[in-house]
């Protein structure tokens, strides 16, 4: 079972009437234990509990407590000789009202109401064999939200099979992006009043769901209509509380798929979640699998973790910014120079997925800028770091849409954190309609037109952020010149796993006679052309095999002819939670036109 399936099972368990006799087995079943395993525990053949509970060797000791005796029962579980003998990692006690647990390996604890235990399901993921970085294990909200959105997506496709076809898949994905924005906006006061979207759908749509699509369509239409124009547009009075959003998010078609009663129920349940907890750097990567039939089996587990992202971004340019900040101390002139420099930095990810590299880069730079402003006595100063300086290319349109949305959410969250709610809300709407994420095949697009090194680049402005021509750059940079940093985690794919189109991609970048190279090499070679011609540095996560065997002679002469090594990682095991990545060894090589140090240095990975 993947994390999303586990979350759904635990949520269903918490909604059912509490059954003391069945709870331990139902809990273990929710984490993927097979029927034969449960049967052996029930019979006592493998249950070694000495407290009348259920003890699974190497995993967990569970006991149902008497009313108001949960804490004492947990203490008894911890002191139990059987717990020690069985090397149980977890202990868990509940009376159906309160819920307490402890990870005996780390000392971490959970204490909540029984109904709230699904909020902490990530705490128990190792029970399902899912060992992951703590940052993602703790992101229970993102997985819960992904789980519910996936249920809604699948249910809507059952009711509207045409929306799942190639012709209408974009409209379906666009609809999901609109919903995500509405859920976030209604919980963060972007919409006036908490729960405005969910409450309006609940009140104005029939319980049999017959007109749910019409209600949502009218809400979308309202958010694409300026207040002064709403009377002429016949916007219903009940939709008038929704603000004008612009940004192209609600422009174009406002057609909405039809809802079944189940789909309507799913939507209302999604709206009941606390969307202030969203992590755009994680959530985007998780949600992109919803719209991908092949990836849905790994739902909630497809992401690049923040620690891994920082393995790229820190030595590429963030470490230098932190050093300059430390060197500036409280010197107003040096702090101003650093802030001006940061305002002109461009970050470009040619395989950006749902934008997590760009989001993390943006958030880290905003944190440095906030410290500068604090030291200069300007804590409420508007940011000078344009969101449009964070450029990306993504092959899948849904991921590209989510990348834009994730950056928009990250910008609002940073404004909220560093400047306060009043200023954040005052400047958030209407959204800017410029397009800075390009949907297309990065190996067949001109990177210098999408992320130009100097000047303003292409001057085609889109009317619709989310429904515009996506195979070209469409905005001016707000700040000309400056540094450009290429980063990301392009597709790996060994030579035998590439499709015909991917082999053609490699030929287009000049690797027609080097098809033994992994697919990621094409991104490196494409980036080398930018590095050699501009003030640019590049660091891409790559398979370690590009540094081994016959691939060396095919790739490295090209690298040395156009760039110098700034830093490199020794091969390390990829530490994401997705099972498919468990055996992948990677490296990260930092490249620039001119050598920045006397000699390249190696960053070792523990």
C-alpha atoms as one frame of an Amber mdcrd trajectory, in Angstrom:
protein
   0.000   0.000   0.000   1.155   3.533  -0.666   0.817   6.427   1.761  -2.378
   7.772   0.226  -4.101   4.383   0.451  -2.996   4.037   4.068  -4.333   7.490
   4.913  -7.684   6.625   3.346  -7.893   3.361   5.303  -7.037   5.045   8.618
  -9.541   7.835   7.942 -12.270   5.275   7.236 -11.395   3.409  10.436 -11.655
   6.595  12.522 -15.116   7.329  11.112 -16.503   3.931  12.110 -17.918   3.205
  15.589 -15.042   2.205  17.861 -14.870  -1.579  18.356 -12.356  -2.405  21.147
 -11.969  -6.033  20.095 -11.437  -5.285  16.421  -9.436  -2.046  16.560  -5.890
  -3.539  16.778  -6.492  -5.789  13.783  -8.232  -3.091  11.743  -5.349  -0.717
  12.476  -2.755  -3.225  11.289  -4.846  -4.048   8.219  -4.944  -0.343   7.337
  -1.150  -0.421   7.119  -1.142  -3.241   4.605  -0.943  -6.363   6.761  -2.265
  -9.350   4.827  -5.233 -11.448   5.903  -2.978 -14.398   6.757  -0.907 -12.180
   9.074  -4.038 -10.898  10.818  -5.353 -14.459  11.166  -2.146 -15.604  12.892
  -2.347 -12.672  15.304  -5.981 -13.413  16.104  -5.209 -17.064  16.843  -2.332
 -16.127  19.129   0.213 -17.954  16.993   2.214 -14.758  16.419   0.690 -12.481
  19.068   3.165 -12.193  21.947   1.337  -9.550  24.026   1.490  -9.947  27.797
  -1.129  -7.233  28.387  -4.094  -8.682  26.541  -3.345  -6.600  23.485  -1.824
  -7.338  20.115   1.956  -7.476  19.722   3.509  -7.812  16.287   7.201  -8.651
  16.464   9.534  -5.856  15.290   6.568  -3.568  14.681   4.017  -2.543  17.297
   2.383  -3.386  20.621  -1.262  -2.240  20.755  -3.600  -2.271  23.744  -7.161
  -0.997  24.148  -7.426   0.865  27.440 -10.263   1.318  29.872 -11.978   4.717
  29.701  -9.652   7.557  30.740  -6.793   5.115  31.323  -4.882   5.643  28.050
  -1.748   7.254  29.476  -1.331   4.555  32.108  -1.854   1.820  29.505   0.793
   3.359  27.251   3.212   3.386  30.177   2.470  -0.299  30.808   3.149  -1.092
  27.164   6.484   0.695  27.375   7.459  -1.188  30.546   6.280  -4.543  29.181
   9.026  -7.217  28.926   7.194  -8.560  25.889   7.593  -5.206  24.122  11.336
  -5.405  24.695  11.667  -9.067  23.678   9.708  -8.520  20.474  11.783  -5.409
  19.629   8.579  -3.497  18.921   9.231  -0.068  17.458   5.846   1.408  18.370
   3.444   1.245  21.292  -0.160   2.424  20.971  -3.000   2.780  23.453  -6.551
   4.071  22.923  -9.965   3.905  24.576 -11.874   5.148  21.534 -11.846   8.697
  22.868  -8.151   9.417  23.370  -5.230   8.113  21.322  -1.571   7.941  22.397
   1.486   6.353  20.814   5.273   6.431  21.009   8.069   5.576  18.610  10.482
   3.753  20.899  13.279   4.153  18.374  13.158   7.963  18.150  11.270   8.895
  21.318   8.664  10.821  19.323   5.102  10.708  20.664   1.540  11.303  19.487
  -1.332  12.370  21.762  -4.685  13.327  20.274  -8.346  12.437  20.173  -9.262
   9.174  18.526 -11.024  11.025  15.704  -7.838  13.011  14.991  -5.544   9.997
  14.686  -5.629  10.112  10.842  -3.776  13.438  11.100  -0.803  11.470  12.448
  -0.846   8.461  10.138   2.554   9.521   8.746   4.038   8.796  12.161   3.350
   5.087  11.589   4.441   4.764   7.942   7.417   2.491   8.805   4.807  -0.150
   9.772   4.095  -0.401   6.041   7.777  -0.581   5.178   7.829   3.055   4.107
  10.987   4.640   5.488  11.209   8.236   4.437  12.729  11.553   5.369  11.100
  13.104   8.439  10.001  16.197   6.547   7.675  14.167   4.329   6.614  11.741
   7.052   5.295  14.727   8.972   3.460  16.238   5.992   0.250  14.400   6.767
  -1.907  17.206   5.410  -0.392  17.050   1.942  -0.954  13.309   1.721  -4.517
  13.583   3.079  -5.349  16.331   0.602  -3.848  14.305  -2.245  -5.844  11.250
  -1.163  -9.134  13.106  -1.215  -8.421  14.912  -4.472  -7.565  11.579  -6.053
 -10.899  10.108  -4.908 -12.715  13.087  -6.377 -10.747  12.902  -9.634 -11.486
   9.211 -10.129 -15.174   9.643  -9.250 -15.573  12.554 -11.674 -14.026  10.514
 -14.476 -16.520   7.716 -13.763 -19.353  10.208 -14.165 -17.710  12.059 -17.081
 -15.610   9.562 -19.091 -15.149  12.080 -21.916 -13.172  14.298 -19.525 -10.559
  11.586 -19.301  -9.865  11.495 -23.028  -6.814  13.101 -24.587  -9.033  15.855
 -26.026 -10.478  16.941 -22.669  -7.773  15.903 -20.219  -6.401  19.459 -20.179
  -9.815  20.844 -19.181 -10.040  18.279 -16.384  -6.600  19.166 -15.099  -7.401
  22.872 -15.326 -10.573  22.279 -13.313  -8.586  20.518 -10.566  -6.114  23.425
 -10.405  -9.041  25.822  -9.969 -10.428  23.732  -7.120  -7.059  23.639  -5.321
  -6.861  27.422  -5.496 -10.394  27.778  -4.105  -9.702  25.439  -1.177  -6.528
  27.343  -0.318  -8.121  30.772  -0.776 -11.134  30.075   1.434  -8.953  28.997
   4.379  -6.425  31.842   4.169  -8.816  34.829   3.988  -8.070  35.428   0.310
 -11.809  34.879   0.012 -13.846  36.954   2.461 -14.918  34.628   5.235 -13.657
  31.168   6.046 -15.099  28.327   3.982 -16.779  30.575   1.403 -16.333  28.220
  -1.548 -17.262  24.971   0.233 -20.176  26.552   2.101 -21.559  28.130  -1.068
 -21.462  24.812  -2.933 -23.092  23.058   0.038 -25.876  25.639   0.320 -26.611
  26.347  -3.341 -26.305  22.858  -4.844 -28.944  20.178  -4.447 -28.148  17.209
  -2.215 -28.723  14.900  -5.158 -25.871  16.799  -6.899 -27.992  17.530 -10.001
 -26.881  21.186 -10.220 -23.486  21.051  -8.501 -21.633  21.636 -11.770 -23.803
  24.686 -12.496 -23.143  26.233  -9.081 -19.369  25.771  -9.392 -19.430  27.135
 -12.946 -21.163  30.325 -11.756 -18.570  30.744  -8.986 -15.771  30.396 -11.536
 -17.499  32.905 -13.830 -17.766  35.394 -10.975 -14.039  35.145 -10.253 -13.288
  36.031 -13.871 -15.562  39.079 -13.857 -14.636  42.481 -12.428 -17.026  43.837
  -9.806 -18.129  46.731 -12.021 -19.069  44.339 -14.828 -20.971  41.736 -12.817
 -24.463  43.187 -13.180 -24.153  43.254 -16.965 -22.794  39.702 -16.904 -25.777
  38.490 -14.843 -23.608  37.092 -12.081 -25.999  35.691  -9.444 -26.147  37.619
  -6.188 -25.061  34.588  -4.148 -21.764  34.468  -6.093 -21.013  38.164  -5.657
 -18.890  37.636  -2.526 -16.194  35.918  -4.581 -13.367  38.292  -5.605 -12.075
  38.990  -9.073  -9.042  36.710  -9.363  -7.716  37.317 -12.902  -4.376  35.641
 -13.664  -6.135  33.539 -16.285  -6.962  30.930 -13.670 -10.698  31.334 -14.256
 -10.708  32.740 -17.788 -11.739  30.785 -20.832 -14.263  27.985 -20.528 -16.035
  27.666 -17.181 -17.512  24.295 -18.045 -17.479  21.954 -15.057 -17.832  18.147
 -15.067 -21.087  16.757 -13.694 -21.044  15.544 -10.102 -22.514  12.379  -8.647
 -23.723  12.428  -5.039 -20.472  10.714  -4.064 -18.346  13.281  -5.923 -20.231
  16.141  -4.241 -19.614  14.524  -0.866 -15.899  14.152  -1.671 -15.662  17.820
  -2.648 -17.278  18.973   0.608 -14.960  16.711   2.623 -11.918  18.170   0.844
 -13.154  21.635   1.731 -13.318  20.673   5.408  -9.536  20.160   5.541  -7.336
  22.950   6.901  -5.645  24.183   3.725  -3.472  26.643   5.628  -1.215  23.631
   6.268  -0.363  23.079   2.615   3.334  22.728   1.725   3.552  23.813  -1.932
   7.040  22.319  -2.285   5.730  18.841  -1.361   2.053  18.942  -2.257   2.673
  19.840  -5.893   4.811  16.780  -6.482   2.318  14.519  -4.761  -0.725  15.842
  -6.578   0.843  15.582 -10.049   0.356  11.806  -9.880  -3.432  12.271  -9.632
  -3.639  13.161 -13.301  -1.204  10.469 -14.461  -2.669   6.993 -14.887   0.758
   5.351 -14.777   1.876   7.177 -11.630  -1.341   6.869  -9.624  -0.096   3.611
  -8.117   2.672   5.585  -6.408   0.300   8.379  -5.384   1.619  10.553  -2.594
   5.112   9.098  -2.934   6.416  10.891  -6.006   8.466  13.879  -4.978  11.968
  15.222  -4.612  12.572  15.821  -0.910  13.647  19.208   0.375  16.995  17.884
   1.721  17.783  16.495  -1.728  16.749  19.743  -3.412  19.090  21.644  -1.116
  21.947  19.328  -2.117  21.625  21.100  -5.469  20.647  24.640  -4.491  22.988
  25.213  -1.547  26.340  24.795  -3.331  24.909  26.194  -6.577  24.132  29.641
  -5.131  22.355  29.667  -1.748  25.552  29.048   0.262  27.136  32.052  -1.411
  24.132  34.248  -0.599  24.292  33.184   3.053  28.021  33.937   3.146  27.439
  37.390   1.660  24.713  38.003   4.246  27.045  37.036   7.070  29.795  39.222
   5.619  27.406  42.189   5.312  26.507  42.003   8.996  24.575  45.231   9.715
  26.263  47.326   7.014  23.347  49.070   5.207  25.239  49.486   1.927  26.387
  45.872   1.730  22.905  44.656   2.646  21.381  46.837  -0.082  23.861  45.547
  -2.659  23.004  41.961  -1.743  19.271  42.647  -1.983  19.725  44.264  -5.393
  21.785  41.282  -6.535  19.105  38.810  -5.406  16.413  40.722  -7.262  18.199
  39.954 -10.531  18.884  36.247  -9.966  17.048  33.898 -12.330  16.458  30.271
 -11.391  15.608  27.951 -14.272  14.492  24.316 -14.057  14.193  22.694 -17.507
  12.338  19.662 -16.121  10.448  21.397 -13.345   7.638  18.911 -12.725   5.327
  20.580 -10.221   7.912  23.233  -9.418   9.459  22.022  -6.176  13.018  23.170
  -7.002  11.673  26.598  -7.974   9.453  26.841  -4.895  12.271  25.955  -2.503
  14.646  28.392  -4.225  12.024  31.146  -3.976  11.265  30.475  -0.301  14.942
  30.360   0.672  15.673  33.606  -1.151  12.688  35.303   0.458  14.023  34.247
   3.879  17.392  35.878   3.136  15.674  39.011   1.820  13.526  39.208   4.953
  16.649  39.091   7.126  18.176  41.886   5.034  15.069  44.011   5.445  15.029
  43.340   9.182  18.655  44.437   9.569  18.003  47.569   7.527  14.955  48.485
   9.606  12.520  47.850   6.731  10.549  44.792   7.933   7.388  45.527   5.928
   9.099  46.335   2.654   7.548  44.658  -0.412   9.664  41.937  -1.937  11.963
  42.818  -4.805  12.317  39.177  -5.871   9.961  38.716  -8.844   8.148  35.405
  -8.998   8.672  35.527 -12.749  12.428  35.136 -12.234  11.755  31.486 -11.411
  11.343  29.856 -14.810  10.577  26.277 -15.721   9.747  23.890 -18.543   7.520
  20.874 -17.977   6.305  18.264 -20.452   2.975  17.495 -18.716   0.393  20.257
 -18.710  -1.127  19.423 -15.312   2.271  19.516 -13.635   2.992  22.836 -15.353
  -0.271  24.268 -14.031   0.450  22.997 -10.523   3.956  24.486 -10.703   2.513
  27.942 -11.362  -0.066  27.470  -8.632   2.561  26.240  -6.145   4.680  29.332
  -6.769   1.669  31.610  -6.362   0.822  29.934  -3.042   4.462  30.129  -1.921
   4.530  33.854  -2.671   1.409  34.446  -0.585   2.720  32.337   2.296   6.020
  34.260   2.286   4.196  37.599   2.287   2.010  36.376   5.133   5.012  35.197
   7.150   7.325  38.137   6.577   4.904  41.066   6.128   1.689  40.090   7.907
  -1.812  39.173   6.764  -3.005  42.715   6.017  -0.233  43.497   3.540  -0.237
  39.977   2.084  -3.965  40.117   1.341  -3.820  43.678   0.019  -1.363  42.725
  -2.722  -2.370  39.159  -3.600  -5.359  39.755  -5.882  -5.828  40.144  -8.735
  -3.244  37.599  -9.869  -0.715  38.523 -12.536  -1.594  36.967 -15.888   2.016
  36.536 -17.020   3.198  33.042 -17.830   6.592  31.932 -16.528   6.234  28.136
 -16.680   6.410  26.724 -20.202   4.704  23.463 -21.124   6.668  21.545 -23.715
   9.606  19.255 -24.445  12.633  20.992 -22.923  15.045  19.248 -25.287  13.224
  20.719 -28.288  12.819  24.276 -26.999  15.262  27.199 -26.983  16.253  27.676
 -23.332  17.743  31.107 -24.034  14.395  32.417 -25.291  12.601  31.046 -22.244
  15.217  32.231 -19.762  17.209  34.965 -21.569  20.473  36.032 -19.936  20.100
  39.774 -20.587  17.496  42.116 -21.943  13.792  41.522 -21.742  13.437  38.566
 -24.066  10.226  37.821 -25.915   7.546  40.490 -25.523   4.448  38.348 -26.033
   2.194  38.728 -23.015  -0.480  36.113 -22.427  -4.045  37.010 -21.516  -4.410
  33.698 -19.716  -1.830  32.346 -17.298  -3.227  28.831 -17.552  -4.646  28.643
 -21.080  -2.144  30.384 -23.332   0.367  29.233 -25.963   2.798  27.326 -23.790
   5.659  26.554 -26.124   7.360  29.939 -25.852   8.543  32.535 -23.352   5.825
  35.113 -22.809   6.998  37.810 -20.409   9.665  40.390 -19.792  11.976  39.919
 -16.860  11.351  42.691 -14.335  15.093  43.004 -13.718  17.493  42.816 -16.622
  20.856  41.091 -16.447  21.928  39.235 -13.359  22.935  35.650 -12.699  21.155
  32.571 -14.021  21.173  29.209 -12.266  19.984  26.054 -14.015  18.886  23.324
 -11.624  16.563  20.356 -11.387  16.046  16.631 -11.443  15.540  15.576 -15.091
  14.308  12.090 -16.064  16.945   9.380 -15.647  16.128   6.489 -18.010  19.022
   4.249 -18.966  19.847   3.593 -22.592  17.593   0.515 -22.791  14.549   2.219
 -21.272  14.333   5.226 -23.574  11.418   5.534 -25.984  11.853   6.262 -29.686
  10.934   9.902 -29.048  13.482  10.184 -26.255  16.190   8.753 -28.479  15.202
  11.351 -31.077  15.455  14.023 -28.358  19.033  12.979 -27.718  19.823  13.192
 -31.408  18.409  16.732 -31.531  20.899  17.905 -28.880  23.787  16.257 -30.717
  23.901  12.838 -29.093  22.725  10.715 -32.035  25.922   8.670 -31.850  25.916
   8.511 -28.051  22.674   6.668 -27.369  24.399   4.565 -24.702  24.202   7.628
 -22.473  21.406   7.914 -19.927  18.603  10.281 -20.959  19.635  12.840 -18.325
  22.842  13.441 -20.321  20.784  15.212 -22.978  19.766  17.843 -20.421  23.379
  18.308 -19.371  24.534  18.752 -22.979  21.666  21.152 -23.707  22.550  23.146
 -20.588  26.240  23.259 -21.495  25.374  25.412 -24.499  23.745  27.969 -22.187
  26.577  27.794 -19.640  29.250  28.358 -22.298  27.470  31.384 -23.780  26.159
  33.225 -20.713  26.786  34.174 -17.084  25.253  30.945 -15.892  25.926  27.996
 -13.576  24.200  24.625 -13.682  23.659  21.690 -11.339  21.360  18.794 -12.254
  20.674  15.610 -10.337  22.052  12.827 -12.541  22.515   9.103 -12.494  25.942
   8.177 -11.134  26.453   6.006 -14.220  27.348   9.114 -16.259  30.611   9.057
 -14.277  31.287   5.371 -14.885  32.350   3.034 -17.673  31.728   3.773 -21.317
  29.503   6.764 -20.607  32.528   8.770 -19.442  34.170   8.946 -22.863  30.866
   9.854 -24.516  29.882  12.700 -22.183  32.813  14.165 -20.297  34.821  15.508
 -23.256  31.735  17.582 -24.080  31.554  18.853 -20.503  35.243  19.793 -20.300
  35.128  21.577 -23.647  32.484  24.027 -22.433  32.541  24.217 -18.636  34.507
  23.847 -15.436  33.480  21.895 -12.354  32.518  24.000  -9.346  31.466  21.110
  -7.111  30.504  17.466  -7.279  28.929  14.845  -5.059  30.208  11.350  -4.740
  27.488   8.856  -5.748  24.760   8.593  -3.119  21.579   6.591  -2.770  18.480
   8.567  -3.654  16.622   9.014  -0.373  13.046   9.621  -1.519  10.270   7.394
  -0.265   9.130   6.041  -3.610   9.944   2.354  -3.758  10.862   2.635  -7.435
  13.793   4.885  -6.535  15.165   2.704  -3.729  18.132   1.398  -5.708  19.011
   4.533  -7.670  22.420   6.070  -7.078  22.857   9.678  -8.104  25.421  12.404
  -8.370  25.190  16.177  -8.650  27.791  18.089 -10.631  28.016  21.876 -10.502
  29.220  23.460 -13.732  29.997  26.998 -14.846  31.834  28.732 -17.675  34.779
  29.789 -15.558  36.335  27.991 -12.633  35.361  29.749  -9.401  37.930  28.059
  -7.189  41.531  26.991  -7.577  40.350  23.409  -7.787  37.034  21.600  -7.813
  35.894  20.239  -4.489  33.978  17.124  -3.543  30.936  17.239  -1.294  30.555
  13.902   0.430  27.116  12.546   1.226  26.596  10.548   4.401
